[in-house]
PDB file of C-alpha atoms in Angstrom:
ATOM      1  CA  UNK A   4      -2.512  -4.220   3.482  1.00 81.00           C
ATOM      2  CA  UNK A   5       1.193  -4.980   3.072  1.00 88.00           C
ATOM      3  CA  UNK A   6       0.681  -6.142  -0.516  1.00 83.00           C
ATOM      4  CA  UNK A   7      -0.708  -2.705  -1.362  1.00 88.00           C
ATOM      5  CA  UNK A   8       2.637  -1.155  -0.373  1.00 96.00           C
ATOM      6  CA  UNK A   9       4.706  -3.291  -2.767  1.00 97.00           C
ATOM      7  CA  UNK A  10       4.356  -1.036  -5.807  1.00 96.00           C
ATOM      8  CA  UNK A  11       5.313   2.049  -3.788  1.00 96.00           C
ATOM      9  CA  UNK A  12       8.393   0.265  -2.415  1.00 97.00           C
ATOM     10  CA  UNK A  13       9.411  -0.693  -5.965  1.00 96.00           C
ATOM     11  CA  UNK A  14       8.869   2.885  -7.111  1.00 96.00           C
ATOM     12  CA  UNK A  15      11.213   4.234  -4.398  1.00 98.00           C
ATOM     13  CA  UNK A  16      13.881   1.622  -5.078  1.00 97.00           C
ATOM     14  CA  UNK A  17      13.840   2.019  -8.865  1.00 95.00           C
ATOM     15  CA  UNK A  18      14.132   5.832  -8.738  1.00 97.00           C
ATOM     16  CA  UNK A  19      17.523   6.193 -10.431  1.00 96.00           C
ATOM     17  CA  UNK A  20      17.573   9.956  -9.809  1.00 98.00           C
ATOM     18  CA  UNK A  21      18.428   9.255  -6.156  1.00 98.00           C
ATOM     19  CA  UNK A  22      21.589   7.724  -4.692  1.00 98.00           C
ATOM     20  CA  UNK A  23      21.193   4.166  -3.381  1.00 98.00           C
ATOM     21  CA  UNK A  24      21.691   5.327   0.225  1.00 98.00           C
ATOM     22  CA  UNK A  25      18.840   7.847  -0.137  1.00 98.00           C
ATOM     23  CA  UNK A  26      16.534   5.228  -1.654  1.00 98.00           C
ATOM     24  CA  UNK A  27      17.200   2.924   1.307  1.00 98.00           C
ATOM     25  CA  UNK A  28      16.530   5.809   3.700  1.00 98.00           C
ATOM     26  CA  UNK A  29      13.225   6.519   1.959  1.00 98.00           C
ATOM     27  CA  UNK A  30      12.245   2.833   2.157  1.00 98.00           C
ATOM     28  CA  UNK A  31      12.864   2.907   5.929  1.00 98.00           C
ATOM     29  CA  UNK A  32      10.846   6.091   6.368  1.00 98.00           C
ATOM     30  CA  UNK A  33       8.030   4.801   4.152  1.00 98.00           C
ATOM     31  CA  UNK A  34       7.736   1.514   6.068  1.00 98.00           C
ATOM     32  CA  UNK A  35       7.845   3.209   9.473  1.00 98.00           C
ATOM     33  CA  UNK A  36       5.150   5.674   8.419  1.00 98.00           C
ATOM     34  CA  UNK A  37       2.840   3.232   6.629  1.00 98.00           C
ATOM     35  CA  UNK A  38       2.938   0.068   8.748  1.00 98.00           C
ATOM     36  CA  UNK A  39       1.542   0.841  12.217  1.00 97.00           C
ATOM     37  CA  UNK A  40       3.563  -1.819  14.072  1.00 98.00           C
ATOM     38  CA  UNK A  41       6.912  -0.896  12.439  1.00 98.00           C
ATOM     39  CA  UNK A  42       8.316   1.501  15.047  1.00 97.00           C
ATOM     40  CA  UNK A  43      11.991   1.297  14.003  1.00 97.00           C
ATOM     41  CA  UNK A  44      13.128   0.234  10.534  1.00 98.00           C
ATOM     42  CA  UNK A  45      16.740  -0.100   9.499  1.00 98.00           C
ATOM     43  CA  UNK A  46      19.253  -1.892   7.332  1.00 98.00           C
ATOM     44  CA  UNK A  47      22.423  -3.514   8.613  1.00 98.00           C
ATOM     45  CA  UNK A  48      25.125  -4.536   6.152  1.00 98.00           C
ATOM     46  CA  UNK A  49      28.160  -6.788   6.397  1.00 98.00           C
ATOM     47  CA  UNK A  50      31.101  -4.530   7.300  1.00 98.00           C
ATOM     48  CA  UNK A  51      33.658  -5.349   4.612  1.00 96.00           C
ATOM     49  CA  UNK A  52      35.554  -8.560   5.415  1.00 95.00           C
ATOM     50  CA  UNK A  53      34.840  -8.301   9.143  1.00 97.00           C
ATOM     51  CA  UNK A  54      32.459 -10.691  10.880  1.00 97.00           C
ATOM     52  CA  UNK A  55      30.211  -7.849  11.921  1.00 98.00           C
ATOM     53  CA  UNK A  56      27.279  -5.780  10.732  1.00 98.00           C
ATOM     54  CA  UNK A  57      27.299  -2.025  10.313  1.00 98.00           C
ATOM     55  CA  UNK A  58      24.177   0.106  10.620  1.00 98.00           C
ATOM     56  CA  UNK A  59      22.980   1.606   7.354  1.00 98.00           C
ATOM     57  CA  UNK A  60      19.978   3.841   6.707  1.00 98.00           C
ATOM     58  CA  UNK A  61      17.213   3.686   9.329  1.00 98.00           C
ATOM     59  CA  UNK A  62      14.068   5.447  10.488  1.00 98.00           C
ATOM     60  CA  UNK A  63      13.226   5.756  14.159  1.00 96.00           C
ATOM     61  CA  UNK A  64      15.008   6.627  17.356  1.00 94.00           C
ATOM     62  CA  UNK A  65      18.829   6.707  17.147  1.00 93.00           C
ATOM     63  CA  UNK A  66      20.592   3.554  18.332  1.00 91.00           C
ATOM     64  CA  UNK A  67      23.952   2.946  19.982  1.00 90.00           C
ATOM     65  CA  UNK A  68      24.238  -0.319  18.035  1.00 92.00           C
ATOM     66  CA  UNK A  69      26.188   0.925  15.022  1.00 96.00           C
ATOM     67  CA  UNK A  70      28.266  -2.284  14.881  1.00 97.00           C
ATOM     68  CA  UNK A  71      26.909  -5.747  15.759  1.00 96.00           C
ATOM     69  CA  UNK A  72      29.248  -8.769  15.866  1.00 97.00           C
ATOM     70  CA  UNK A  73      28.055 -11.884  14.012  1.00 97.00           C
ATOM     71  CA  UNK A  74      26.226 -14.157  16.454  1.00 96.00           C
ATOM     72  CA  UNK A  75      25.300 -11.332  18.879  1.00 95.00           C
ATOM     73  CA  UNK A  76      21.669 -10.324  19.225  1.00 94.00           C
ATOM     74  CA  UNK A  77      18.951 -11.107  16.700  1.00 95.00           C
ATOM     75  CA  UNK A  78      20.724  -9.346  13.819  1.00 96.00           C
ATOM     76  CA  UNK A  79      24.012 -11.079  14.536  1.00 96.00           C
ATOM     77  CA  UNK A  80      22.284 -14.454  14.641  1.00 96.00           C
ATOM     78  CA  UNK A  81      20.607 -13.843  11.266  1.00 98.00           C
ATOM     79  CA  UNK A  82      24.024 -12.948   9.798  1.00 98.00           C
ATOM     80  CA  UNK A  83      25.085 -16.533  10.597  1.00 97.00           C
ATOM     81  CA  UNK A  84      21.846 -18.480  10.077  1.00 98.00           C
ATOM     82  CA  UNK A  85      20.717 -16.839   6.800  1.00 98.00           C
ATOM     83  CA  UNK A  86      17.153 -17.332   8.099  1.00 98.00           C
ATOM     84  CA  UNK A  87      14.354 -14.952   9.008  1.00 98.00           C
ATOM     85  CA  UNK A  88      14.097 -14.443  12.768  1.00 97.00           C
ATOM     86  CA  UNK A  89      10.808 -13.355  14.332  1.00 97.00           C
ATOM     87  CA  UNK A  90      10.880 -12.537  18.042  1.00 96.00           C
ATOM     88  CA  UNK A  91       7.311 -12.182  19.397  1.00 96.00           C
ATOM     89  CA  UNK A  92       8.547 -11.023  22.823  1.00 95.00           C
ATOM     90  CA  UNK A  93      12.127  -9.789  23.220  1.00 92.00           C
ATOM     91  CA  UNK A  94      12.023 -10.440  26.999  1.00 89.00           C
ATOM     92  CA  UNK A  95      11.856 -14.178  26.267  1.00 89.00           C
ATOM     93  CA  UNK A  96      15.049 -14.040  24.162  1.00 85.00           C
ATOM     94  CA  UNK A  97      18.403 -14.802  25.816  1.00 80.00           C
ATOM     95  CA  UNK A  98      20.671 -13.463  23.056  1.00 81.00           C
ATOM     96  CA  UNK A  99      18.963 -10.090  22.584  1.00 79.00           C
ATOM     97  CA  UNK A 100      20.528  -6.632  22.389  1.00 76.00           C
ATOM     98  CA  UNK A 101      18.070  -4.035  23.675  1.00 70.00           C
ATOM     99  CA  UNK A 102      17.989  -0.932  21.514  1.00 69.00           C
ATOM    100  CA  UNK A 103      15.270   0.675  23.595  1.00 76.00           C
ATOM    101  CA  UNK A 104      13.231  -0.238  26.643  1.00 81.00           C
ATOM    102  CA  UNK A 105      10.070   0.347  24.611  1.00 91.00           C
ATOM    103  CA  UNK A 106      10.852  -2.412  22.071  1.00 94.00           C
ATOM    104  CA  UNK A 107       8.645  -5.455  22.659  1.00 96.00           C
ATOM    105  CA  UNK A 108       9.236  -7.515  19.484  1.00 96.00           C
ATOM    106  CA  UNK A 109      11.527  -7.713  16.474  1.00 96.00           C
ATOM    107  CA  UNK A 110      11.737  -9.216  12.998  1.00 98.00           C
ATOM    108  CA  UNK A 111      14.949  -9.542  11.004  1.00 98.00           C
ATOM    109  CA  UNK A 112      15.033 -10.738   7.384  1.00 98.00           C
ATOM    110  CA  UNK A 113      18.343 -11.403   5.602  1.00 98.00           C
ATOM    111  CA  UNK A 114      19.177  -9.610   2.372  1.00 98.00           C
ATOM    112  CA  UNK A 115      20.833 -11.705  -0.332  1.00 98.00           C
ATOM    113  CA  UNK A 116      22.718 -10.534  -3.413  1.00 97.00           C
ATOM    114  CA  UNK A 117      23.657 -13.361  -5.791  1.00 96.00           C
ATOM    115  CA  UNK A 118      23.010 -15.884  -3.012  1.00 95.00           C
ATOM    116  CA  UNK A 119      25.280 -14.129  -0.500  1.00 96.00           C
ATOM    117  CA  UNK A 120      23.916 -12.705   2.765  1.00 97.00           C
ATOM    118  CA  UNK A 121      25.090  -9.063   2.538  1.00 98.00           C
ATOM    119  CA  UNK A 122      22.856  -7.596   5.214  1.00 98.00           C
ATOM    120  CA  UNK A 123      19.342  -7.471   6.568  1.00 98.00           C
ATOM    121  CA  UNK A 124      16.314  -5.403   7.273  1.00 98.00           C
ATOM    122  CA  UNK A 125      15.556  -5.055  10.977  1.00 98.00           C
ATOM    123  CA  UNK A 126      12.170  -3.983  12.344  1.00 97.00           C
ATOM    124  CA  UNK A 127      11.434  -3.239  15.997  1.00 96.00           C
ATOM    125  CA  UNK A 128       7.920  -2.903  17.348  1.00 97.00           C
ATOM    126  CA  UNK A 129       6.551  -1.493  20.571  1.00 97.00           C
ATOM    127  CA  UNK A 130       3.779  -4.103  20.319  1.00 97.00           C
ATOM    128  CA  UNK A 131       4.094  -7.682  21.575  1.00 97.00           C
ATOM    129  CA  UNK A 132       3.778 -10.329  18.827  1.00 98.00           C
ATOM    130  CA  UNK A 133       2.581  -8.165  15.900  1.00 98.00           C
ATOM    131  CA  UNK A 134       4.554  -9.894  13.123  1.00 98.00           C
ATOM    132  CA  UNK A 135       2.873 -12.459  10.866  1.00 97.00           C
ATOM    133  CA  UNK A 136       3.886 -14.597   7.915  1.00 97.00           C
ATOM    134  CA  UNK A 137       2.608 -11.699   5.776  1.00 96.00           C
ATOM    135  CA  UNK A 138       5.268  -9.445   7.326  1.00 97.00           C
ATOM    136  CA  UNK A 139       7.937 -12.026   6.516  1.00 98.00           C
ATOM    137  CA  UNK A 140       6.851 -12.392   2.882  1.00 97.00           C
ATOM    138  CA  UNK A 141       6.547  -8.613   2.501  1.00 98.00           C
ATOM    139  CA  UNK A 142      10.019  -7.940   3.953  1.00 98.00           C
ATOM    140  CA  UNK A 143      11.481 -10.691   1.758  1.00 98.00           C
ATOM    141  CA  UNK A 144       9.977  -8.817  -1.187  1.00 98.00           C
ATOM    142  CA  UNK A 145      11.463  -5.520   0.028  1.00 98.00           C
ATOM    143  CA  UNK A 146      14.891  -7.147   0.260  1.00 98.00           C
ATOM    144  CA  UNK A 147      14.572  -8.708  -3.202  1.00 98.00           C
ATOM    145  CA  UNK A 148      13.861  -5.249  -4.576  1.00 97.00           C
ATOM    146  CA  UNK A 149      16.754  -3.693  -2.599  1.00 98.00           C
ATOM    147  CA  UNK A 150      19.102  -6.408  -3.885  1.00 98.00           C
ATOM    148  CA  UNK A 151      18.519  -5.130  -7.436  1.00 96.00           C
ATOM    149  CA  UNK A 152      20.296  -1.836  -6.629  1.00 97.00           C
ATOM    150  CA  UNK A 153      23.163  -3.099  -4.456  1.00 96.00           C
TER     151      UNK A 153
END
């Protein structure tokens, strides 16, 4: 199913009539609406020269986590590791920042521009262990497309 969404993601991202920020917002909304286990979808980006991430466009419930220090939580760990991080059950994770009591699992995939980790896409799910290798490959594709417009 995820492969069927690729062309629509590309269409949103390549729409030059919209500002980059709006295209990212539409990607978040599209993913949240079209993938049943994506309950919160957002982008975090490196905050200038600081060792922290800043929340960018997102779709889902508002979060208090507008800034995340590198190393803190799943997103902060991905900022340092440059690796995908799939958390099947957030309760089993020591270094986890709870955005909502309803979140059961999370996937974070780094976003690279010219080999540099500039941010990430973060997905929360209210389902335990819904993320597969297909989700990882699909979100890597989304980030490769996003990288073209950053």
